[in-house]
PDB file of C-alpha atoms in Angstrom:
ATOM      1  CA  UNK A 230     -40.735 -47.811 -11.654  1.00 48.00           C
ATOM      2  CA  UNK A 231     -44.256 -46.997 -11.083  1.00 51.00           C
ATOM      3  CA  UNK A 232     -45.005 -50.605  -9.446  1.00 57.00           C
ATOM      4  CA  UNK A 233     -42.100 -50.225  -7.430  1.00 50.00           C
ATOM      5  CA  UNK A 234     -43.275 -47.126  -5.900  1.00 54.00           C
ATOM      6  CA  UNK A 235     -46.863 -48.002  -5.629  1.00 53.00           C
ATOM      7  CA  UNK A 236     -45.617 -51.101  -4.083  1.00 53.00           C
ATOM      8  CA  UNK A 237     -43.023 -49.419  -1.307  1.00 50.00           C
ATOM      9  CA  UNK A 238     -45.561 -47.270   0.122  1.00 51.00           C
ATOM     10  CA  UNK A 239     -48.867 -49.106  -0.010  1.00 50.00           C
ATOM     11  CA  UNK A 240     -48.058 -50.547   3.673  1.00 54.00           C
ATOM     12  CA  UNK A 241     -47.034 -47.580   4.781  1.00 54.00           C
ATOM     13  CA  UNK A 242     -50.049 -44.845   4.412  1.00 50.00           C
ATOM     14  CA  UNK A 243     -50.852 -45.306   8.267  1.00 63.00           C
ATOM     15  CA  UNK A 244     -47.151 -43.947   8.750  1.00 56.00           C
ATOM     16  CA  UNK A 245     -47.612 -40.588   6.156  1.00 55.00           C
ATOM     17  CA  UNK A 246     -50.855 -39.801   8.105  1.00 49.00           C
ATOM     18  CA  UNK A 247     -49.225 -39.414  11.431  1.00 59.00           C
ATOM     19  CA  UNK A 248     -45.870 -38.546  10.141  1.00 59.00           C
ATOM     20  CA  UNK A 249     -44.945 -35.316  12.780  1.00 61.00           C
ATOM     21  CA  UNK A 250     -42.904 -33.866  10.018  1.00 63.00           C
ATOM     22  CA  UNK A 251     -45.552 -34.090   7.148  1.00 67.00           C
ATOM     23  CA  UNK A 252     -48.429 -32.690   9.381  1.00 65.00           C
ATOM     24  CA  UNK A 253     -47.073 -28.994  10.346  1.00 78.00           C
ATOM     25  CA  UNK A 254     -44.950 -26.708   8.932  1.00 89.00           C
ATOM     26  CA  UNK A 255     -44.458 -22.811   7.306  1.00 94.00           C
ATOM     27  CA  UNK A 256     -44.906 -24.063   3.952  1.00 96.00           C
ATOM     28  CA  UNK A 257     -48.527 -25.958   5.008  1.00 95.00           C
ATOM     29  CA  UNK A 258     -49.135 -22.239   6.700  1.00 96.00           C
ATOM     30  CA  UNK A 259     -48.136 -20.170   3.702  1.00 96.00           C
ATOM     31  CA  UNK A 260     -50.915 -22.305   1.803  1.00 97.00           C
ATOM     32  CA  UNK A 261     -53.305 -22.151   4.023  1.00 97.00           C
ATOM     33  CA  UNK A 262     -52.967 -18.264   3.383  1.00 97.00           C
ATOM     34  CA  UNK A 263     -52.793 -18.390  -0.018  1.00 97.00           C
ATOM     35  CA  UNK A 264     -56.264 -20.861  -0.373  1.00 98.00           C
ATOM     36  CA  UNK A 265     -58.166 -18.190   2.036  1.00 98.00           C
ATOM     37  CA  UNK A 266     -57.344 -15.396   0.044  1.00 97.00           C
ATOM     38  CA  UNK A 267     -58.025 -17.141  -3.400  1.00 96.00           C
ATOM     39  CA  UNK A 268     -61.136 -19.259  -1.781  1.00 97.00           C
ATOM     40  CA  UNK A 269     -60.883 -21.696  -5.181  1.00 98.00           C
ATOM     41  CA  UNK A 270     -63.983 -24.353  -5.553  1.00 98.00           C
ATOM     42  CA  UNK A 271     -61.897 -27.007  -6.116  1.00 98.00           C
ATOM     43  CA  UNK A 272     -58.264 -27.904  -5.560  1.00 98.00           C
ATOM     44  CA  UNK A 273     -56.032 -30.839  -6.463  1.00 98.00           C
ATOM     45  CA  UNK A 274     -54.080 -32.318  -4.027  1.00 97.00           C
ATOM     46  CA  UNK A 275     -51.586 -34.096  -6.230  1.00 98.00           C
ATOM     47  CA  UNK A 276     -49.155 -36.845  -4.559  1.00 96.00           C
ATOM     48  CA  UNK A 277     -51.098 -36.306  -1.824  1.00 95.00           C
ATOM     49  CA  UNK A 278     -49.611 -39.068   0.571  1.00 91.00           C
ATOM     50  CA  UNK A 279     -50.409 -38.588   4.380  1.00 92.00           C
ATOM     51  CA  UNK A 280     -53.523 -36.163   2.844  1.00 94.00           C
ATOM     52  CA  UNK A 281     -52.130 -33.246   5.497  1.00 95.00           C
ATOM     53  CA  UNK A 282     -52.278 -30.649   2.403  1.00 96.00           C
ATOM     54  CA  UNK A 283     -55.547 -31.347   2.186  1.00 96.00           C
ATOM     55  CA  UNK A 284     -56.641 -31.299   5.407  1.00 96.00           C
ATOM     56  CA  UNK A 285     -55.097 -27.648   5.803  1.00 96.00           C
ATOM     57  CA  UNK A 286     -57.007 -26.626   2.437  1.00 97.00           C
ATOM     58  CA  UNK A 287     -60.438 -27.884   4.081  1.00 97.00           C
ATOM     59  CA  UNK A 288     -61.391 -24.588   5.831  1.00 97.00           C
ATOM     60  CA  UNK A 289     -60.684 -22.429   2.877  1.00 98.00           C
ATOM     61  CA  UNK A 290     -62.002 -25.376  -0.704  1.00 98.00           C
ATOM     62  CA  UNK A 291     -65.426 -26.824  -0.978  1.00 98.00           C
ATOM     63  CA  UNK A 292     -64.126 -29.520  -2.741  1.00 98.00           C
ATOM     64  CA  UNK A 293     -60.691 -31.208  -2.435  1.00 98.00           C
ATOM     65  CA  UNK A 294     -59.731 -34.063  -4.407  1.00 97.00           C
ATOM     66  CA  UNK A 295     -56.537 -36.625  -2.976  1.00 96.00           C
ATOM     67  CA  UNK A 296     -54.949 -38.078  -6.000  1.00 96.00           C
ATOM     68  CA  UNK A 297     -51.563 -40.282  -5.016  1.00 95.00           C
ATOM     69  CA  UNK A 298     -50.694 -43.807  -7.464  1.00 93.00           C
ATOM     70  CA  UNK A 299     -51.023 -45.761  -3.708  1.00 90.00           C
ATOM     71  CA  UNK A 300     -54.610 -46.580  -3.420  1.00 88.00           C
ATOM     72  CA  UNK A 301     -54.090 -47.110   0.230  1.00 88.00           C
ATOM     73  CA  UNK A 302     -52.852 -43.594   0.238  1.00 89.00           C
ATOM     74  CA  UNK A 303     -55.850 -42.437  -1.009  1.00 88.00           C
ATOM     75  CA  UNK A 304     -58.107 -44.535   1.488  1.00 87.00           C
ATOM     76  CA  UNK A 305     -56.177 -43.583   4.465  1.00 90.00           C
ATOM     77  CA  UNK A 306     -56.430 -40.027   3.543  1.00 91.00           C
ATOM     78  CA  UNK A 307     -60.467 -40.735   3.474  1.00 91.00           C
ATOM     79  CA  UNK A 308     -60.360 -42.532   6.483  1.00 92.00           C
ATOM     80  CA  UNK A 309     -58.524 -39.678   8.668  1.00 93.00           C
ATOM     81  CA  UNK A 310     -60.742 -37.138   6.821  1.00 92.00           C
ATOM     82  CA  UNK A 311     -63.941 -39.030   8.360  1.00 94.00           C
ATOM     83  CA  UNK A 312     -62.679 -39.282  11.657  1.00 94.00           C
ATOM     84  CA  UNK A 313     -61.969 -35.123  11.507  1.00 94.00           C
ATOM     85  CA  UNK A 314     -65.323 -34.740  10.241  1.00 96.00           C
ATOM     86  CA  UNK A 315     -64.144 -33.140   6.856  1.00 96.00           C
ATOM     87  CA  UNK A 316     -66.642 -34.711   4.148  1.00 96.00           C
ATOM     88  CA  UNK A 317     -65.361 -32.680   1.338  1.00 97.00           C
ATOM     89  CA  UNK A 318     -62.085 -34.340   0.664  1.00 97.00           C
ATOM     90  CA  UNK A 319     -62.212 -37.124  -2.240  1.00 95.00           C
ATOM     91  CA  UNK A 320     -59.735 -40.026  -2.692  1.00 94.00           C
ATOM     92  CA  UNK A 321     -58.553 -40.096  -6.179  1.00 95.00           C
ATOM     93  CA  UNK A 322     -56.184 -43.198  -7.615  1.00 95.00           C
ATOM     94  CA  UNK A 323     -53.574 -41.395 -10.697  1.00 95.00           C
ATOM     95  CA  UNK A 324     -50.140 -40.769 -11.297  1.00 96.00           C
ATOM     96  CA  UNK A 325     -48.918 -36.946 -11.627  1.00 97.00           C
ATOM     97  CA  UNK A 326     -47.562 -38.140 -15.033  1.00 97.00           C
ATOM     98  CA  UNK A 327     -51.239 -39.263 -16.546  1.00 97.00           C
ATOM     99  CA  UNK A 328     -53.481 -37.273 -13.765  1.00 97.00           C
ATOM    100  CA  UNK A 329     -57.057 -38.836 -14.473  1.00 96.00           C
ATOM    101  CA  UNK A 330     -58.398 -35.810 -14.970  1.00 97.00           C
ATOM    102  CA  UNK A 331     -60.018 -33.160 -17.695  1.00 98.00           C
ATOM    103  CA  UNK A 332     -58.689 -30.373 -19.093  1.00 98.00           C
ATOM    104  CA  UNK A 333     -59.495 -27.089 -16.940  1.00 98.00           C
ATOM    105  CA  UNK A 334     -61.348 -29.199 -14.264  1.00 98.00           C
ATOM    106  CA  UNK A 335     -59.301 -27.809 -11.166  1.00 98.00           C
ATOM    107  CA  UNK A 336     -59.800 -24.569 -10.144  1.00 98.00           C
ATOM    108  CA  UNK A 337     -56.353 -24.759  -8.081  1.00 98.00           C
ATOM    109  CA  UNK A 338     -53.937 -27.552  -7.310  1.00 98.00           C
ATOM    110  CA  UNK A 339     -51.050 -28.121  -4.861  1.00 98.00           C
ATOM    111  CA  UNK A 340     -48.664 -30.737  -4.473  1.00 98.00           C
ATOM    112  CA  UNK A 341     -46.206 -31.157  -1.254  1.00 97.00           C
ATOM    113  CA  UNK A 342     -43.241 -33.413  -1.381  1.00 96.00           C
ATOM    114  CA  UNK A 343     -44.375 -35.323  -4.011  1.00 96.00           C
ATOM    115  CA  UNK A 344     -42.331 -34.511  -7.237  1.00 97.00           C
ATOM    116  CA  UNK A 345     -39.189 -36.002  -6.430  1.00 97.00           C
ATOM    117  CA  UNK A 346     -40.922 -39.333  -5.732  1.00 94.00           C
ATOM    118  CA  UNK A 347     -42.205 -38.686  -9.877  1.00 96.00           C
ATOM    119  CA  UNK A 348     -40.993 -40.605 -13.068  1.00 95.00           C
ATOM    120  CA  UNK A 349     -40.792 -37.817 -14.864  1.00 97.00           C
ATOM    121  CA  UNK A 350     -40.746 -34.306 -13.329  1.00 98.00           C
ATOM    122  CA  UNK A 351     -41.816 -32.577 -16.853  1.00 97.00           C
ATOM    123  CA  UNK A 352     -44.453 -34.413 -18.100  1.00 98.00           C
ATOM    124  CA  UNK A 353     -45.743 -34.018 -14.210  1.00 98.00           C
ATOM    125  CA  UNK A 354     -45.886 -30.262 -14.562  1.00 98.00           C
ATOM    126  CA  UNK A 355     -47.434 -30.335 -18.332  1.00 98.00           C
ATOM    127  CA  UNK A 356     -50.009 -32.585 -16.675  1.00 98.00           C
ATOM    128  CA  UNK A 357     -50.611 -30.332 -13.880  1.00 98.00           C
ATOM    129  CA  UNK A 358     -50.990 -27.258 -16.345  1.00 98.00           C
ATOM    130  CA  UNK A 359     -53.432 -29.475 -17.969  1.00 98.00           C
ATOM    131  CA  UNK A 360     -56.098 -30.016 -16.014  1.00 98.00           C
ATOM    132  CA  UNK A 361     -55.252 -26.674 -13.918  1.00 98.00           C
ATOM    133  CA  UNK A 362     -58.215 -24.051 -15.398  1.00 97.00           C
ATOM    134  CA  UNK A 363     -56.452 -20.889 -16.773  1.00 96.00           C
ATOM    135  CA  UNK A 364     -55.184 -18.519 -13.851  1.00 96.00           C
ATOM    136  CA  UNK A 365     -55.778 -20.959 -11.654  1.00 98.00           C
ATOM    137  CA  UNK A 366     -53.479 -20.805  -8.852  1.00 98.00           C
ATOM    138  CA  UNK A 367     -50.842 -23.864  -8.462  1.00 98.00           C
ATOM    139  CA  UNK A 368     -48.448 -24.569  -5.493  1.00 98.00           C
ATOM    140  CA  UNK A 369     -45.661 -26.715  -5.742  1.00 98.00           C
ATOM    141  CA  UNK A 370     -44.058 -27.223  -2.079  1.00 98.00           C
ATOM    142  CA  UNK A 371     -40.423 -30.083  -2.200  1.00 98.00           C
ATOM    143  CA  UNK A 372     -37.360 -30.490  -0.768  1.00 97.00           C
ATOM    144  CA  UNK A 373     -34.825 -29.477  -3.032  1.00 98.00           C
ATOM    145  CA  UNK A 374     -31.373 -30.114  -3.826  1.00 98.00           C
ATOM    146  CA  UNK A 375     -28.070 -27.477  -3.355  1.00 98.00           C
ATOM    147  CA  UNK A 376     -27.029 -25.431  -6.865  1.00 97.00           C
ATOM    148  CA  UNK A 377     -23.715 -27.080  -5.201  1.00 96.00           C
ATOM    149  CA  UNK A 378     -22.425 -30.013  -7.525  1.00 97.00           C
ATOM    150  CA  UNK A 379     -21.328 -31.701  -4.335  1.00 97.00           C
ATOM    151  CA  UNK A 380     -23.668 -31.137  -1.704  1.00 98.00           C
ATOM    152  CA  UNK A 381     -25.907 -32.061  -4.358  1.00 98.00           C
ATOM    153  CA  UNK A 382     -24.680 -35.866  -4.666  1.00 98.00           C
ATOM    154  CA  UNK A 383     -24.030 -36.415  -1.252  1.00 98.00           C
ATOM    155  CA  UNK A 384     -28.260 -35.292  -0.667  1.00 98.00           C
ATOM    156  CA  UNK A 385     -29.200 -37.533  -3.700  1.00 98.00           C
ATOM    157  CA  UNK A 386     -27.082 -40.232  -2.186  1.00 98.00           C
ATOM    158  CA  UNK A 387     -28.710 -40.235   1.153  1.00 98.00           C
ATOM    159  CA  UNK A 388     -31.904 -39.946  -0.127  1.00 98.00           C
ATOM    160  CA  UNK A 389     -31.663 -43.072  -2.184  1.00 97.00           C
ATOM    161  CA  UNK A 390     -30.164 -45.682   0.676  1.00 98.00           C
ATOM    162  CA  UNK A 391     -32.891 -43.948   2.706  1.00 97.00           C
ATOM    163  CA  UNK A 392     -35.857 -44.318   0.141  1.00 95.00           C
ATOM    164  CA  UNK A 393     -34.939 -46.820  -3.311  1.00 93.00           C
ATOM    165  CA  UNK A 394     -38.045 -45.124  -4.866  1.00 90.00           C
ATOM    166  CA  UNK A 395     -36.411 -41.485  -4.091  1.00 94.00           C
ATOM    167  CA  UNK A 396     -36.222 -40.519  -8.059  1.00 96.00           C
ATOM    168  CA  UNK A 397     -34.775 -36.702  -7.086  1.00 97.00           C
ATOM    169  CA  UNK A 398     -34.296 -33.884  -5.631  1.00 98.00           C
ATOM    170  CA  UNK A 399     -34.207 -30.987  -7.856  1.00 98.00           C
ATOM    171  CA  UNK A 400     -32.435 -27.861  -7.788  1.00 98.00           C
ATOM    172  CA  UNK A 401     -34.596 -24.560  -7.243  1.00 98.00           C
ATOM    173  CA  UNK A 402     -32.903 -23.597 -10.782  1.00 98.00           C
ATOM    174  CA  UNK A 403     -34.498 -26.865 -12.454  1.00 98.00           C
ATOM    175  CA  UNK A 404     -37.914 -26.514 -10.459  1.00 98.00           C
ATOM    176  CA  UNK A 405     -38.004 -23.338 -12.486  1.00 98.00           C
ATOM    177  CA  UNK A 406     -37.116 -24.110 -15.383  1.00 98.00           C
ATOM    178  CA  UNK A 407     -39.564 -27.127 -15.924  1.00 98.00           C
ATOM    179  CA  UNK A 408     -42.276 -25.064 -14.405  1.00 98.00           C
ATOM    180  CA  UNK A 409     -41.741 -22.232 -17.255  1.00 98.00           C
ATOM    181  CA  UNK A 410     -41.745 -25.153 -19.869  1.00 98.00           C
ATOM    182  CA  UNK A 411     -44.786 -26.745 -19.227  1.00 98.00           C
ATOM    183  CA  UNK A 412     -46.211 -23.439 -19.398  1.00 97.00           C
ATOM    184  CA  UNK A 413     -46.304 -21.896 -15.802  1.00 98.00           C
ATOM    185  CA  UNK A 414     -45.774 -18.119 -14.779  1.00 98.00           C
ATOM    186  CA  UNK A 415     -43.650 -18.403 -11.823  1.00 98.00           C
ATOM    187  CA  UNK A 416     -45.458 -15.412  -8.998  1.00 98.00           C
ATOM    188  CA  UNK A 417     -43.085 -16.268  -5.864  1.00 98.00           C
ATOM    189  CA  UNK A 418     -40.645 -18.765  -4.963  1.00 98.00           C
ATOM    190  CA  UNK A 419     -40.137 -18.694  -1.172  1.00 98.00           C
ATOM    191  CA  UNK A 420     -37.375 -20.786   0.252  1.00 98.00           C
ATOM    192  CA  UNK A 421     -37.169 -22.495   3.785  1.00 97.00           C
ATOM    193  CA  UNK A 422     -35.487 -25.201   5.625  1.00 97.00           C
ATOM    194  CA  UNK A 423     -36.825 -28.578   6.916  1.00 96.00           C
ATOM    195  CA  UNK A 424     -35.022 -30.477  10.016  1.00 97.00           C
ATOM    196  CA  UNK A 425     -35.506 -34.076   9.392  1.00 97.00           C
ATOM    197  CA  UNK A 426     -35.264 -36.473  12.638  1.00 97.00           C
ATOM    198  CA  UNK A 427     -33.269 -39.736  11.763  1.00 98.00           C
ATOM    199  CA  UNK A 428     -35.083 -42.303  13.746  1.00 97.00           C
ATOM    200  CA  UNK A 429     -38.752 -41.220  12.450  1.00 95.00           C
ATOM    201  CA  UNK A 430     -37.016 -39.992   8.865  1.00 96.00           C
ATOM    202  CA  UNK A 431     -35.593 -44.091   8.093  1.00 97.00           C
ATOM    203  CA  UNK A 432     -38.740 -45.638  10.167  1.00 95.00           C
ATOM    204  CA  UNK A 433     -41.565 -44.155   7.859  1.00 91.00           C
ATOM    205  CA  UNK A 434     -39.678 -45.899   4.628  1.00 92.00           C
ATOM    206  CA  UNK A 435     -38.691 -48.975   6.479  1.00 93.00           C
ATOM    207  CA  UNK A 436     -35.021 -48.433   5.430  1.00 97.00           C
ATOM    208  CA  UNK A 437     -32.785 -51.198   6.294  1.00 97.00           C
ATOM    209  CA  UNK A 438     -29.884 -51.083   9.224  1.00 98.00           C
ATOM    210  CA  UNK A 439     -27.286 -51.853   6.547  1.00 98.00           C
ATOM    211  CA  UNK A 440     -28.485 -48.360   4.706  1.00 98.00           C
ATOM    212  CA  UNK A 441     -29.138 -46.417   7.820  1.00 98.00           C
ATOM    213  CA  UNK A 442     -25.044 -47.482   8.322  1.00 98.00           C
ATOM    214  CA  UNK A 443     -24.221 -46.457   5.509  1.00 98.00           C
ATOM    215  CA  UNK A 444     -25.985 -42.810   5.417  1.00 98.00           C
ATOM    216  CA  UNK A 445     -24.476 -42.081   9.186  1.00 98.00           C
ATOM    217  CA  UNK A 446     -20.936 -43.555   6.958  1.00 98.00           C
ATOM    218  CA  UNK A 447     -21.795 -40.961   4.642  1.00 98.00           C
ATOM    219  CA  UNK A 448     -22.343 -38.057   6.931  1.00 98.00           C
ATOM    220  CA  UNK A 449     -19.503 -38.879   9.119  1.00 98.00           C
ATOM    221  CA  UNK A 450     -16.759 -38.817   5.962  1.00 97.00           C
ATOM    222  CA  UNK A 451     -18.483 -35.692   4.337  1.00 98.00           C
ATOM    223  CA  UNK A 452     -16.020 -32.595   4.382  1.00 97.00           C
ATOM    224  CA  UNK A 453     -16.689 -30.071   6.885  1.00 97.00           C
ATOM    225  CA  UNK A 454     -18.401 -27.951   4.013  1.00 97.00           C
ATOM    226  CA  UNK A 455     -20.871 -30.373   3.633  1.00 98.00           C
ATOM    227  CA  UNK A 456     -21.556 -31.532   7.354  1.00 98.00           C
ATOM    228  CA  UNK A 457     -22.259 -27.296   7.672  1.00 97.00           C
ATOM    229  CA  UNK A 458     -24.476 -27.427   4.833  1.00 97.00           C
ATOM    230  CA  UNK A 459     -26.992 -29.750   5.433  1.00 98.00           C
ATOM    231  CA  UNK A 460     -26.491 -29.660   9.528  1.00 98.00           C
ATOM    232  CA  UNK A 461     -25.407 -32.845  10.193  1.00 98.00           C
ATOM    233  CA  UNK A 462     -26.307 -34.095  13.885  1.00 98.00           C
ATOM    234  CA  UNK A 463     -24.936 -36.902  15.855  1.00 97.00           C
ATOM    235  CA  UNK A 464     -27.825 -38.881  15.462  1.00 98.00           C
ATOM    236  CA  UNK A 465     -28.073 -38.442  12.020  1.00 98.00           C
ATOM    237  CA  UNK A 466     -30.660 -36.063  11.953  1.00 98.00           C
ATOM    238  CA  UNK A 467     -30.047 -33.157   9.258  1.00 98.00           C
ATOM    239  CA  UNK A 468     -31.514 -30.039   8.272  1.00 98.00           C
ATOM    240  CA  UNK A 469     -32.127 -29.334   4.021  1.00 96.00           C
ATOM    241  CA  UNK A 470     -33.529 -26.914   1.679  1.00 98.00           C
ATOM    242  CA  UNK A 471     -37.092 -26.687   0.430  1.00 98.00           C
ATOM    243  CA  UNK A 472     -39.067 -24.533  -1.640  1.00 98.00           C
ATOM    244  CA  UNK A 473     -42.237 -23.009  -2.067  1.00 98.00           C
ATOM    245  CA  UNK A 474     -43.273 -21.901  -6.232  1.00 98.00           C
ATOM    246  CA  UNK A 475     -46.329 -20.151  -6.333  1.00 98.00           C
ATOM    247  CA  UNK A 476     -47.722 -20.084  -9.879  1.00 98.00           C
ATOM    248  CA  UNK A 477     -50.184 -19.252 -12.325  1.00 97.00           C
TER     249      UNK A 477
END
């Protein structure tokens, strides 16, 4: 599973960097906040795809290290951090699940719509805890799935034909739950919505017309309780849940 995800988005890094939806947003502002107030030395950008968490930390973290399993990931972030003149922001090759890390060596990490690309969302977070110095501050930004048995398999559903390396979204009531186990105190969890545009949303993945069919299939059957929930647009375009856990 790890090749295979590697593998899906190591021609696409270009994409991540200039992604519209990845580069702007409440949650990038609440962190932004948060790093100015805390003013860490160091913070781990795990997952850190198009690099746009880390190029939001750079006013606020001397040091900023971009881990993400795609090297090209990495490189591109590295690249786009040269041509905005931030020389602070190191590209890092690891997995969430064995971050390359030592123990105590952040003093703050964040990671933004990452975790449901993981193998394993637990062993992330232990990881994460890990190498996370004590009361260091940790922010975990993803879309997440309904409490909602069936909103949450038609989301799931969509999310897979769009992405065959989607692993999950989780519900805000299992994000908490695996951040208390691996050791977390949870400080705020701040929920907000993210409108994802079709065209752009199945371009950056590459998905094929036969899935992009079959989502707008899937929207267009859903009950009315559903097409409500997650917005549902002619296009395709759809509005879901994220959420924002602020921990120590």
């Amino acid at each position: 599973m790890s090749d295979f995800v590697t593998g899906h988005y190591s021609t696409r890094a270009d994409d991540y960097v200039r992604s519209a939806t990845h580069a702007k947003g409440e949650d990038l502002d609440h962190l932004a906040r948060l790093l100015a107030e805390e003013q860490p030395a160091s913070l781990l950008d795990l997952g850190c795809g198009g690099g746009h968490v880390a190029y939001a930390a750079a006013p606020f973290v001397p040091l900023i290290l971009a881990c993400d399993p795609t090297a090209t990931m990495a490189r591109a972030v590295q690249s786009e951090a040269g041509k905005r003149e931030i020389g602070h922001i190191l590209p890092v090759c690891g997995f969430a699940e064995m971050i390359p890390f030592a123990d105590r060596a952040v003093d703050a990490l964040a990671s933004r719509y990452s975790a449901h690309h993981w193998r394993d969302l637990e062993t992330g977070l232990v990881e994460a805890r890990r190498v996370l110095r004590p009361g260091g501050l940790g922010v975990f930004i993803d879309t997440v799935a309904p409490e909602d048995a069936m909103a949450d398999s038609v989301l799931q559903t969509i999310e897979t034909l769009r992405d065959p390396s989607h692993t999950r979204n989780y519900r805000p009531s299992e994000w908490r739950q695996n951040l208390e186990t691996a050791g977390f105190a949870i400080q705020d969890h701040i929920p907000l919505r993210l409108r994802l545009d079709f065209s752009s949303w199945v371009a950056r993945t590459a998905t094929s017309e036969l899935h992009c069919k079959a989502i707008l299939s899937l929207q267009a059957a859903a009950s009315p309780h559903i097409r409500q929930r997650f917005a549902f647009e002619a296009d395709g375009s759809f509005t879901l849940d994220t959420a924002l856990f602020i921990v120590r």
